[in-house]
mmCIF file of C-alpha atoms and ligand atoms in Angstrom:
data_model
loop_
_atom_site.group_PDB
_atom_site.id
_atom_site.type_symbol
_atom_site.label_atom_id
_atom_site.label_comp_id
_atom_site.label_asym_id
_atom_site.label_seq_id
_atom_site.Cartn_x
_atom_site.Cartn_y
_atom_site.Cartn_z
ATOM 1 C CA MET A 1 -32.400 -28.281 -31.776
ATOM 2 C CA ASP A 2 -29.215 -30.058 -29.879
ATOM 3 C CA GLU A 3 -29.527 -32.520 -26.586
ATOM 4 C CA LEU A 4 -27.552 -29.671 -25.021
ATOM 5 C CA GLU A 5 -29.620 -27.106 -26.122
ATOM 6 C CA SER A 6 -32.954 -29.036 -24.973
ATOM 7 C CA ILE A 7 -31.081 -29.900 -21.608
ATOM 8 C CA VAL A 8 -30.495 -26.170 -20.914
ATOM 9 C CA ARG A 9 -33.977 -24.861 -22.129
ATOM 10 C CA SER A 10 -36.145 -27.699 -20.326
ATOM 11 C CA GLU A 11 -37.134 -27.186 -16.794
ATOM 12 C CA ALA A 12 -34.708 -29.481 -15.000
ATOM 13 C CA GLY A 13 -32.430 -27.027 -16.796
ATOM 14 C CA LEU A 14 -33.890 -24.347 -15.125
ATOM 15 C CA HIS A 15 -34.235 -26.164 -12.207
ATOM 16 C CA ASP A 16 -30.971 -26.950 -11.892
ATOM 17 C CA LEU A 17 -29.573 -23.341 -12.525
ATOM 18 C CA LEU A 18 -32.004 -21.903 -9.475
ATOM 19 C CA GLU A 19 -30.445 -24.809 -7.271
ATOM 20 C CA SER A 20 -27.380 -23.654 -7.965
ATOM 21 C CA ILE A 21 -27.159 -19.735 -7.158
ATOM 22 C CA ASP A 22 -26.483 -18.055 -4.151
ATOM 23 C CA ASP A 23 -29.639 -15.762 -4.549
ATOM 24 C CA LEU A 24 -32.655 -16.623 -2.567
ATOM 25 C CA VAL A 25 -35.560 -17.518 -4.714
ATOM 26 C CA ALA A 26 -39.206 -18.145 -3.874
ATOM 27 C CA PHE A 27 -42.469 -18.515 -5.100
ATOM 28 C CA ALA A 28 -45.395 -18.124 -3.450
ATOM 29 C CA THR A 29 -49.344 -17.334 -3.473
ATOM 30 C CA LEU A 30 -50.826 -14.124 -2.784
ATOM 31 C CA GLU A 31 -51.736 -16.155 0.926
ATOM 32 C CA GLY A 32 -47.739 -16.764 1.846
ATOM 33 C CA ARG A 33 -47.962 -20.213 0.892
ATOM 34 C CA LEU A 34 -44.637 -21.335 -0.147
ATOM 35 C CA ILE A 35 -44.756 -23.407 -3.808
ATOM 36 C CA TYR A 36 -40.707 -23.822 -4.055
ATOM 37 C CA VAL A 37 -38.238 -22.162 -2.901
ATOM 38 C CA ASN A 38 -34.652 -22.783 -3.889
ATOM 39 C CA ARG A 39 -31.287 -24.107 -2.352
ATOM 40 C CA ALA A 40 -30.018 -21.034 -1.127
ATOM 41 C CA TRP A 41 -33.153 -19.924 0.493
ATOM 42 C CA ARG A 42 -33.311 -22.896 2.646
ATOM 43 C CA GLU A 43 -30.381 -23.271 3.658
ATOM 44 C CA LYS A 44 -29.928 -19.313 4.191
ATOM 45 C CA LEU A 45 -33.548 -19.743 6.767
ATOM 46 C CA GLY A 46 -32.434 -23.127 7.595
ATOM 47 C CA TYR A 47 -35.901 -24.973 6.834
ATOM 48 C CA SER A 48 -36.013 -28.474 5.173
ATOM 49 C CA GLU A 49 -38.577 -28.923 2.156
ATOM 50 C CA SER A 50 -40.882 -30.739 4.777
ATOM 51 C CA GLU A 51 -40.514 -27.901 7.103
ATOM 52 C CA LEU A 52 -41.698 -25.368 4.059
ATOM 53 C CA GLN A 53 -46.024 -26.541 4.176
ATOM 54 C CA LYS A 54 -46.020 -25.289 7.872
ATOM 55 C CA ILE A 55 -45.039 -22.182 7.306
ATOM 56 C CA THR A 56 -45.985 -18.659 5.427
ATOM 57 C CA SER A 57 -43.828 -16.377 2.924
ATOM 58 C CA TYR A 58 -45.036 -13.505 5.824
ATOM 59 C CA GLN A 59 -43.389 -15.726 8.531
ATOM 60 C CA ILE A 60 -40.005 -15.288 7.565
ATOM 61 C CA ILE A 61 -40.425 -11.127 7.262
ATOM 62 C CA HIS A 62 -39.027 -9.264 10.080
ATOM 63 C CA PRO A 63 -42.346 -7.382 11.687
ATOM 64 C CA SER A 64 -40.900 -4.343 11.345
ATOM 65 C CA HIS A 65 -41.438 -5.068 7.754
ATOM 66 C CA GLN A 66 -45.372 -5.812 7.685
ATOM 67 C CA ASP A 67 -46.862 -2.558 6.669
ATOM 68 C CA ASP A 68 -44.724 -2.411 3.639
ATOM 69 C CA VAL A 69 -45.399 -5.859 3.331
ATOM 70 C CA LYS A 70 -49.094 -5.025 2.608
ATOM 71 C CA ALA A 71 -47.885 -1.434 0.844
ATOM 72 C CA THR A 72 -46.096 -3.841 -1.672
ATOM 73 C CA ASN A 73 -48.638 -6.774 -2.064
ATOM 74 C CA ALA A 74 -50.967 -3.675 -3.451
ATOM 75 C CA ARG A 75 -48.432 -2.708 -5.936
ATOM 76 C CA LEU A 76 -48.206 -5.897 -7.533
ATOM 77 C CA MET A 77 -51.461 -6.799 -7.327
ATOM 78 C CA SER A 78 -51.938 -3.160 -9.699
ATOM 79 C CA GLY A 79 -50.223 -4.720 -12.070
ATOM 80 C CA GLU A 80 -46.765 -3.163 -11.208
ATOM 81 C CA GLY A 81 -44.285 -4.916 -13.111
ATOM 82 C CA ILE A 82 -41.173 -5.354 -10.677
ATOM 83 C CA VAL A 83 -40.794 -3.904 -7.483
ATOM 84 C CA ARG A 84 -37.819 -3.644 -5.540
ATOM 85 C CA VAL A 85 -37.623 -3.884 -1.641
ATOM 86 C CA GLU A 86 -35.209 -4.344 1.311
ATOM 87 C CA ARG A 87 -36.440 -6.229 4.066
ATOM 88 C CA ILE A 88 -35.010 -8.175 7.121
ATOM 89 C CA LEU A 89 -35.423 -11.964 6.667
ATOM 90 C CA VAL A 90 -35.882 -14.102 9.952
ATOM 91 C CA ALA A 91 -34.407 -17.058 9.474
ATOM 92 C CA LYS A 92 -35.860 -20.509 12.041
ATOM 93 C CA ASP A 93 -33.083 -20.507 14.699
ATOM 94 C CA GLY A 94 -33.396 -16.508 14.825
ATOM 95 C CA ARG A 95 -31.286 -15.038 12.728
ATOM 96 C CA HIS A 96 -31.717 -12.267 11.199
ATOM 97 C CA PHE A 97 -30.561 -11.113 7.650
ATOM 98 C CA PRO A 98 -30.818 -7.574 5.964
ATOM 99 C CA VAL A 99 -31.960 -8.482 1.811
ATOM 100 C CA GLU A 100 -32.537 -6.602 -0.576
ATOM 101 C CA GLY A 101 -33.987 -7.885 -3.811
ATOM 102 C CA SER A 102 -37.014 -7.853 -6.577
ATOM 103 C CA LEU A 103 -40.490 -9.017 -6.499
ATOM 104 C CA SER A 104 -43.184 -9.539 -9.531
ATOM 105 C CA CYS A 105 -46.258 -11.029 -9.763
ATOM 106 C CA ARG A 106 -47.489 -13.319 -12.352
ATOM 107 C CA PHE A 107 -50.969 -12.916 -13.350
ATOM 108 C CA LYS A 108 -53.870 -15.374 -14.947
ATOM 109 C CA SER A 109 -57.313 -14.292 -16.445
ATOM 110 C CA GLY A 110 -56.225 -10.738 -15.653
ATOM 111 C CA LYS A 111 -56.272 -11.828 -11.523
ATOM 112 C CA PRO A 112 -53.148 -11.824 -9.787
ATOM 113 C CA TRP A 113 -51.811 -15.510 -9.165
ATOM 114 C CA TYR A 114 -48.506 -16.433 -7.781
ATOM 115 C CA VAL A 115 -45.545 -13.925 -6.333
ATOM 116 C CA ARG A 116 -41.622 -14.250 -7.661
ATOM 117 C CA ALA A 117 -39.223 -12.835 -5.317
ATOM 118 C CA ILE A 118 -34.898 -13.203 -5.895
ATOM 119 C CA PHE A 119 -32.938 -11.919 -2.897
ATOM 120 C CA HIS A 120 -29.411 -11.632 -1.848
ATOM 121 C CA ASP A 121 -27.857 -11.121 1.141
ATOM 122 C CA ILE A 122 -26.375 -7.767 2.012
ATOM 123 C CA THR A 123 -25.441 -7.896 5.787
ATOM 124 C CA GLU A 124 -21.724 -7.132 4.680
ATOM 125 C CA ARG A 125 -22.465 -3.830 2.895
ATOM 126 C CA LYS A 126 -25.137 -3.037 5.822
ATOM 127 C CA HIS A 127 -21.916 -3.800 8.179
ATOM 128 C CA ALA A 128 -19.819 -1.325 6.216
ATOM 129 C CA GLU A 129 -22.612 1.076 5.947
ATOM 130 C CA LYS A 130 -22.533 0.648 9.538
ATOM 131 C CA MET A 131 -19.132 1.300 10.261
ATOM 132 C CA LYS A 132 -18.674 4.363 8.518
ATOM 133 C CA ASP A 133 -21.916 5.566 10.071
ATOM 134 C CA ASP A 134 -20.126 4.948 13.582
ATOM 135 C CA LEU A 135 -16.925 6.552 12.157
ATOM 136 C CA VAL A 136 -18.537 9.929 10.681
ATOM 137 C CA SER A 137 -20.343 10.218 13.909
ATOM 138 C CA MET A 138 -17.479 9.662 16.257
ATOM 139 C CA ALA A 139 -15.324 12.262 14.102
ATOM 140 C CA SER A 140 -17.567 14.980 14.457
ATOM 141 C CA HIS A 141 -18.351 14.629 17.802
ATOM 142 C CA GLU A 142 -16.204 12.177 20.315
ATOM 143 C CA LEU A 143 -12.928 13.227 18.161
ATOM 144 C CA ARG A 144 -13.775 16.696 17.071
ATOM 145 C CA ASN A 145 -14.374 18.257 20.119
ATOM 146 C CA PRO A 146 -11.307 17.288 22.318
ATOM 147 C CA LEU A 147 -9.198 17.937 19.958
ATOM 148 C CA MET A 148 -10.789 21.462 19.208
ATOM 149 C CA ALA A 149 -9.979 22.148 22.553
ATOM 150 C CA ILE A 150 -6.600 20.967 22.625
ATOM 151 C CA ARG A 151 -6.292 22.960 19.832
ATOM 152 C CA THR A 152 -7.305 26.011 21.302
ATOM 153 C CA ALA A 153 -5.064 25.473 24.768
ATOM 154 C CA LEU A 154 -2.054 25.128 22.537
ATOM 155 C CA HIS A 155 -2.606 28.076 20.403
ATOM 156 C CA LEU A 156 -3.338 30.144 24.210
ATOM 157 C CA LEU A 157 0.030 28.561 25.432
ATOM 158 C CA HIS A 158 1.645 29.684 22.167
ATOM 159 C CA GLU A 159 0.375 32.999 22.691
ATOM 160 C CA GLU A 160 1.444 33.407 26.425
ATOM 161 C CA ILE A 161 5.146 31.515 26.004
ATOM 162 C CA SER A 162 5.943 33.977 22.872
ATOM 163 C CA PRO A 163 7.196 36.905 24.600
ATOM 164 C CA THR A 164 9.365 35.173 27.310
ATOM 165 C CA LYS A 165 11.956 33.897 24.204
ATOM 166 C CA LEU A 166 12.097 30.462 25.585
ATOM 167 C CA GLU A 167 13.650 28.774 22.585
ATOM 168 C CA ARG A 168 12.612 25.331 23.515
ATOM 169 C CA PRO A 169 9.477 25.422 24.699
ATOM 170 C CA ILE A 170 8.119 27.654 21.911
ATOM 171 C CA GLN A 171 9.252 24.849 19.427
ATOM 172 C CA VAL A 172 7.741 22.057 21.265
ATOM 173 C CA VAL A 173 4.117 23.779 21.300
ATOM 174 C CA GLY A 174 4.294 25.317 18.474
ATOM 175 C CA LEU A 175 5.198 21.097 16.815
ATOM 176 C CA ALA A 176 2.270 19.767 18.518
ATOM 177 C CA MET A 177 0.269 22.486 17.598
ATOM 178 C CA ARG A 178 1.044 21.889 14.052
ATOM 179 C CA ASN A 179 0.528 18.908 13.972
ATOM 180 C CA CYS A 180 -3.164 19.265 15.924
ATOM 181 C CA ASP A 181 -4.027 22.164 13.225
ATOM 182 C CA ARG A 182 -3.328 19.247 10.780
ATOM 183 C CA MET A 183 -5.783 16.835 12.104
ATOM 184 C CA VAL A 184 -8.812 19.622 12.598
ATOM 185 C CA ASP A 185 -8.166 19.587 9.075
ATOM 186 C CA LEU A 186 -7.814 16.150 8.061
ATOM 187 C CA ILE A 187 -11.638 15.462 10.527
ATOM 188 C CA LYS A 188 -12.844 18.506 8.687
ATOM 189 C CA ALA A 189 -12.143 17.034 4.999
ATOM 190 C CA TYR A 190 -13.052 13.493 5.694
ATOM 191 C CA LEU A 191 -16.380 14.958 7.217
ATOM 192 C CA ASP A 192 -16.593 16.664 4.060
ATOM 193 C CA LEU A 193 -16.328 13.996 1.761
ATOM 194 C CA ALA A 194 -18.710 11.916 3.528
ATOM 195 C CA ASN A 195 -21.325 14.896 3.310
ATOM 196 C CA LEU A 196 -20.682 15.025 -0.282
ATOM 197 C CA GLU A 197 -20.810 11.114 -0.821
ATOM 198 C CA ALA A 198 -23.967 11.330 1.613
ATOM 199 C CA GLY A 199 -25.611 13.382 -1.278
ATOM 200 C CA ALA A 200 -25.429 16.894 0.417
ATOM 201 C CA PRO A 201 -27.283 19.151 -2.421
ATOM 202 C CA LEU A 202 -25.546 22.146 -4.586
ATOM 203 C CA LYS A 203 -26.596 26.077 -4.633
ATOM 204 C CA GLU A 204 -26.162 26.028 -8.344
ATOM 205 C CA ARG A 205 -26.245 29.233 -10.093
ATOM 206 C CA ASP A 206 -25.309 30.718 -13.375
ATOM 207 C CA LEU A 207 -21.544 32.109 -12.801
ATOM 208 C CA ASP A 208 -19.402 33.693 -14.930
ATOM 209 C CA VAL A 209 -15.984 32.025 -15.060
ATOM 210 C CA ASN A 210 -13.301 34.595 -15.714
ATOM 211 C CA GLU A 211 -15.088 36.126 -12.555
ATOM 212 C CA PHE A 212 -14.886 33.069 -10.814
ATOM 213 C CA ILE A 213 -11.308 32.613 -10.984
ATOM 214 C CA GLU A 214 -10.377 36.114 -10.363
ATOM 215 C CA ARG A 215 -12.009 35.789 -7.101
ATOM 216 C CA VAL A 216 -10.337 32.573 -6.121
ATOM 217 C CA VAL A 217 -7.574 33.499 -7.514
ATOM 218 C CA GLU A 218 -7.352 36.621 -5.397
ATOM 219 C CA LEU A 219 -8.353 35.248 -2.087
ATOM 220 C CA ILE A 220 -5.424 32.413 -2.249
ATOM 221 C CA GLN A 221 -2.824 34.848 -3.864
ATOM 222 C CA PRO A 222 -0.929 35.077 -0.474
ATOM 223 C CA ILE A 223 -0.335 31.384 -0.376
ATOM 224 C CA GLY A 224 1.364 32.302 -3.370
ATOM 225 C CA ILE A 225 3.794 35.373 -2.194
ATOM 226 C CA HIS A 226 4.390 33.270 0.673
ATOM 227 C CA ALA A 227 5.826 30.419 -1.371
ATOM 228 C CA GLY A 228 7.766 32.752 -3.999
ATOM 229 C CA ILE A 229 5.285 32.012 -6.760
ATOM 230 C CA GLU A 230 3.128 34.005 -9.286
ATOM 231 C CA ILE A 231 -0.243 32.844 -9.768
ATOM 232 C CA ARG A 232 -1.169 34.234 -13.095
ATOM 233 C CA HIS A 233 -4.842 34.306 -14.343
ATOM 234 C CA GLU A 234 -5.316 34.046 -18.092
ATOM 235 C CA GLY A 235 -8.696 35.714 -18.874
ATOM 236 C CA ALA A 236 -10.888 34.188 -20.998
ATOM 237 C CA PHE A 237 -14.435 36.163 -21.453
ATOM 238 C CA GLY A 238 -17.818 35.267 -21.864
ATOM 239 C CA LEU A 239 -17.688 31.703 -20.575
ATOM 240 C CA ARG A 240 -20.668 30.633 -18.084
ATOM 241 C CA VAL A 241 -21.312 27.533 -16.324
ATOM 242 C CA ARG A 242 -24.205 26.812 -13.790
ATOM 243 C CA GLY A 243 -22.561 25.575 -10.665
ATOM 244 C CA ASP A 244 -22.622 25.596 -6.791
ATOM 245 C CA GLU A 245 -19.709 28.918 -6.524
ATOM 246 C CA ASP A 246 -18.439 27.603 -2.946
ATOM 247 C CA ARG A 247 -17.706 24.287 -3.990
ATOM 248 C CA LEU A 248 -16.479 24.505 -7.296
ATOM 249 C CA ALA A 249 -13.929 27.841 -5.067
ATOM 250 C CA GLN A 250 -13.031 24.825 -3.132
ATOM 251 C CA VAL A 251 -12.111 22.218 -6.259
ATOM 252 C CA LEU A 252 -10.017 25.486 -7.464
ATOM 253 C CA THR A 253 -8.220 26.279 -4.597
ATOM 254 C CA ASN A 254 -7.234 22.817 -3.903
ATOM 255 C CA LEU A 255 -6.060 22.547 -7.342
ATOM 256 C CA ILE A 256 -4.227 26.002 -7.371
ATOM 257 C CA SER A 257 -2.588 25.191 -3.822
ATOM 258 C CA ASN A 258 -1.246 22.017 -4.995
ATOM 259 C CA ALA A 259 0.489 22.964 -8.096
ATOM 260 C CA VAL A 260 2.436 26.277 -5.451
ATOM 261 C CA LYS A 261 2.901 23.581 -3.185
ATOM 262 C CA PHE A 262 4.205 21.038 -5.839
ATOM 263 C CA SER A 263 6.468 24.466 -7.329
ATOM 264 C CA LYS A 264 10.068 25.445 -7.159
ATOM 265 C CA THR A 265 10.201 28.930 -5.826
ATOM 266 C CA GLY A 266 10.301 31.374 -8.159
ATOM 267 C CA GLY A 267 8.069 29.176 -10.672
ATOM 268 C CA MET A 268 4.808 30.626 -12.056
ATOM 269 C CA VAL A 269 1.322 28.537 -11.482
ATOM 270 C CA ARG A 270 -0.906 29.561 -14.761
ATOM 271 C CA VAL A 271 -5.485 29.379 -14.441
ATOM 272 C CA TRP A 272 -6.883 29.728 -17.414
ATOM 273 C CA ALA A 273 -10.394 28.582 -19.050
ATOM 274 C CA VAL A 274 -11.528 27.525 -22.473
ATOM 275 C CA GLY A 275 -14.755 26.734 -24.064
ATOM 276 C CA ARG A 276 -14.814 23.630 -25.876
ATOM 277 C CA ALA A 277 -18.284 23.051 -27.616
ATOM 278 C CA ASP A 278 -21.473 23.101 -25.082
ATOM 279 C CA ARG A 279 -18.490 22.597 -22.228
ATOM 280 C CA VAL A 280 -15.981 24.974 -20.453
ATOM 281 C CA ARG A 281 -12.783 23.488 -19.476
ATOM 282 C CA VAL A 282 -10.961 25.321 -16.510
ATOM 283 C CA GLY A 283 -7.036 24.347 -15.704
ATOM 284 C CA VAL A 284 -4.247 24.902 -13.708
ATOM 285 C CA THR A 285 -1.001 24.342 -15.048
ATOM 286 C CA ASP A 286 2.493 24.488 -13.073
ATOM 287 C CA SER A 287 6.278 23.861 -14.122
ATOM 288 C CA GLY A 288 6.394 21.477 -10.754
ATOM 289 C CA ASP A 289 8.000 18.092 -10.101
ATOM 290 C CA GLY A 290 4.774 16.140 -12.547
ATOM 291 C CA ILE A 291 3.162 13.445 -10.813
ATOM 292 C CA PRO A 292 5.281 9.741 -10.590
ATOM 293 C CA LEU A 293 3.876 7.084 -13.147
ATOM 294 C CA GLU A 294 3.067 4.590 -10.483
ATOM 295 C CA PHE A 295 0.987 7.032 -8.628
ATOM 296 C CA ARG A 296 -1.202 8.309 -10.952
ATOM 297 C CA SER A 297 -3.955 5.531 -11.057
ATOM 298 C CA LYS A 298 -4.085 6.490 -7.559
ATOM 299 C CA ILE A 299 -4.562 10.487 -7.192
ATOM 300 C CA PHE A 300 -8.262 10.582 -7.034
ATOM 301 C CA GLY A 301 -8.412 7.987 -4.088
ATOM 302 C CA LYS A 302 -8.643 9.210 -0.834
ATOM 303 C CA PHE A 303 -5.655 9.656 1.616
ATOM 304 C CA ALA A 304 -3.953 9.326 -1.697
ATOM 305 C CA GLN A 305 -0.614 10.441 -1.043
ATOM 306 C CA ALA A 306 2.573 10.045 -3.748
ATOM 307 C CA GLU A 307 5.224 8.079 -1.642
ATOM 308 C CA GLY A 308 8.308 10.470 -0.522
ATOM 309 C CA HIS A 309 5.951 13.254 -2.258
ATOM 310 C CA ALA A 310 3.559 14.313 0.256
ATOM 311 C CA ARG A 311 4.009 18.363 1.269
ATOM 312 C CA GLY A 312 1.659 18.858 4.146
ATOM 313 C CA GLY A 313 -2.249 18.133 3.571
ATOM 314 C CA SER A 314 -4.768 15.134 4.040
ATOM 315 C CA GLY A 315 -4.217 13.045 0.881
ATOM 316 C CA LEU A 316 -8.143 13.715 0.670
ATOM 317 C CA GLY A 317 -7.954 17.122 -1.388
ATOM 318 C CA LEU A 318 -8.488 15.200 -4.912
ATOM 319 C CA ALA A 319 -10.830 13.202 -3.771
ATOM 320 C CA ILE A 320 -13.325 15.902 -3.000
ATOM 321 C CA SER A 321 -12.643 17.684 -5.556
ATOM 322 C CA LYS A 322 -13.750 14.483 -7.947
ATOM 323 C CA ALA A 323 -16.782 14.286 -5.914
ATOM 324 C CA ILE A 324 -17.905 17.588 -6.548
ATOM 325 C CA VAL A 325 -16.906 18.111 -10.105
ATOM 326 C CA GLU A 326 -18.966 15.002 -10.397
ATOM 327 C CA LYS A 327 -21.919 16.068 -8.647
ATOM 328 C CA HIS A 328 -22.151 19.226 -11.444
ATOM 329 C CA GLY A 329 -22.311 16.648 -13.968
ATOM 330 C CA GLY A 330 -18.322 17.346 -15.180
ATOM 331 C CA GLU A 331 -15.366 15.502 -15.486
ATOM 332 C CA ILE A 332 -11.918 15.768 -13.588
ATOM 333 C CA GLY A 333 -8.599 14.926 -15.261
ATOM 334 C CA PHE A 334 -4.918 15.829 -15.451
ATOM 335 C CA ASP A 335 -1.714 15.693 -17.655
ATOM 336 C CA SER A 336 1.677 15.849 -16.386
ATOM 337 C CA GLU A 337 5.026 15.685 -17.473
ATOM 338 C CA VAL A 338 7.577 14.024 -14.750
ATOM 339 C CA GLY A 339 10.375 16.797 -14.179
ATOM 340 C CA LYS A 340 8.400 19.218 -16.184
ATOM 341 C CA GLY A 341 5.258 20.028 -14.490
ATOM 342 C CA THR A 342 1.297 19.206 -14.197
ATOM 343 C CA THR A 343 -1.885 20.474 -15.282
ATOM 344 C CA PHE A 344 -4.974 19.583 -13.758
ATOM 345 C CA HIS A 345 -8.519 20.586 -15.579
ATOM 346 C CA PHE A 346 -12.081 19.998 -14.891
ATOM 347 C CA GLU A 347 -14.425 20.789 -17.540
ATOM 348 C CA LEU A 348 -18.113 21.572 -16.778
ATOM 349 C CA LYS A 349 -21.350 22.216 -18.489
ATOM 350 C CA ARG A 350 -21.478 25.374 -20.251
ATOM 351 C CA ALA A 351 -24.809 27.695 -19.025
ATOM 352 C CA SER A 352 -26.248 29.569 -22.080
HETATM 353 P P1 ADP B 1 -2.864 17.214 -0.170
HETATM 354 O O1 ADP B 1 -3.558 17.534 0.621
HETATM 355 O O2 ADP B 1 -1.888 15.541 0.056
HETATM 356 O O3 ADP B 1 -2.515 17.619 -1.153
HETATM 357 P P2 ADP B 1 -4.784 15.720 -2.741
HETATM 358 O O4 ADP B 1 -5.873 15.016 -2.936
HETATM 359 O O5 ADP B 1 -4.914 17.206 -3.042
HETATM 360 O O6 ADP B 1 -3.925 16.045 -0.934
HETATM 361 O O7 ADP B 1 -3.184 15.879 -3.404
HETATM 362 C C1 ADP B 1 -2.609 14.387 -3.449
HETATM 363 C C2 ADP B 1 -1.235 13.840 -3.756
HETATM 364 O O8 ADP B 1 -1.449 14.132 -5.163
HETATM 365 C C3 ADP B 1 -0.389 14.689 -3.636
HETATM 366 O O9 ADP B 1 0.099 14.381 -2.390
HETATM 367 C C4 ADP B 1 0.523 15.070 -4.367
HETATM 368 O O10 ADP B 1 1.342 13.446 -4.532
HETATM 369 C C5 ADP B 1 -0.068 14.927 -5.695
HETATM 370 N N1 ADP B 1 -0.156 15.948 -6.401
HETATM 371 C C6 ADP B 1 -1.438 16.602 -6.257
HETATM 372 N N2 ADP B 1 -1.386 17.547 -7.458
HETATM 373 C C7 ADP B 1 -0.285 17.707 -7.608
HETATM 374 C C8 ADP B 1 1.018 18.783 -8.708
HETATM 375 N N3 ADP B 1 0.360 19.637 -8.998
HETATM 376 N N4 ADP B 1 1.630 18.096 -9.024
HETATM 377 C C9 ADP B 1 2.311 17.271 -8.260
HETATM 378 N N5 ADP B 1 1.759 16.347 -7.436
HETATM 379 C C10 ADP B 1 0.360 16.636 -7.136
#
């Protein structure tokens, strides 16, 4: 062992390391006597080394966690190796810090001896989670309800003034109505994604891929006819997957409506499926503009729309599609050539 190695491996070397990290480290007896706490711990909780003799490890844990502390101790003493916990720590000046980390117990002659704790501060993460919860709750009530009322009012007004043939008011109300519809769609899509991310369960069953595609294509056909684009289903028989039909229909509908949206009138969108070993790939091929190179890495992100290339929509469709496919344990991707067209595809595990 050379000199450097022996320093690094020595007690002093390890002590140095503990003092230099930002995570909070503590060694305590089961009664809560603090044997050692590192610099990050002392600084975060505001105790000097001499003050540590006067407090116990239990004192710095928020009272609401005390029952959980007992349960965790019982698990540690029963020999469970590492127990992961979330706690709120209370500093000397009364400030609270949410932390997460792990506890482990050292045994001596078969008896619990002392406990080691490593925590890191999750204040920022908790803050971000709270903001997101607030936003979701605001979008589902405070924003959505008045917007739905405005939308209904605008639609009624539009119906009322239409027979009057007053061109200008009809235009103005029509504009307000379309923008309102867009906002309603955006909020719906945002809440849908938040739900998926929060872990809404799938209703899975065995699906015949051909029948599934047929149903989706039939429903979306009017959009193709309206845009002057043929949506052609190229059958592939005998393929089955396990999945949530409504959710997968949402994915396929989004891919087809994007393909239609970004195709030229008179174009064709092909919807197909192929079996590949133990997987099934479903694809949607268009001969539209293709996806700009610089936009490709962002396309599955939230609110992503290519610059100068957005045709309505929320920019959430592909983010939702990705979340749904990945929830099924599948993969989503695309191949695109600027000026020639794009194929979006998703792959799912084959059902026997
Ligand atoms: P949007 O509601 O805006 O369609 P998506 O997440 O479904 O949201 O799509 C995001 C963006 O990806 C689109 O605005 C468009 O710029 C690009 N895009 C998606 N599908 C295609 C396609 N088939 N061809 C060209 N660009 C596409």
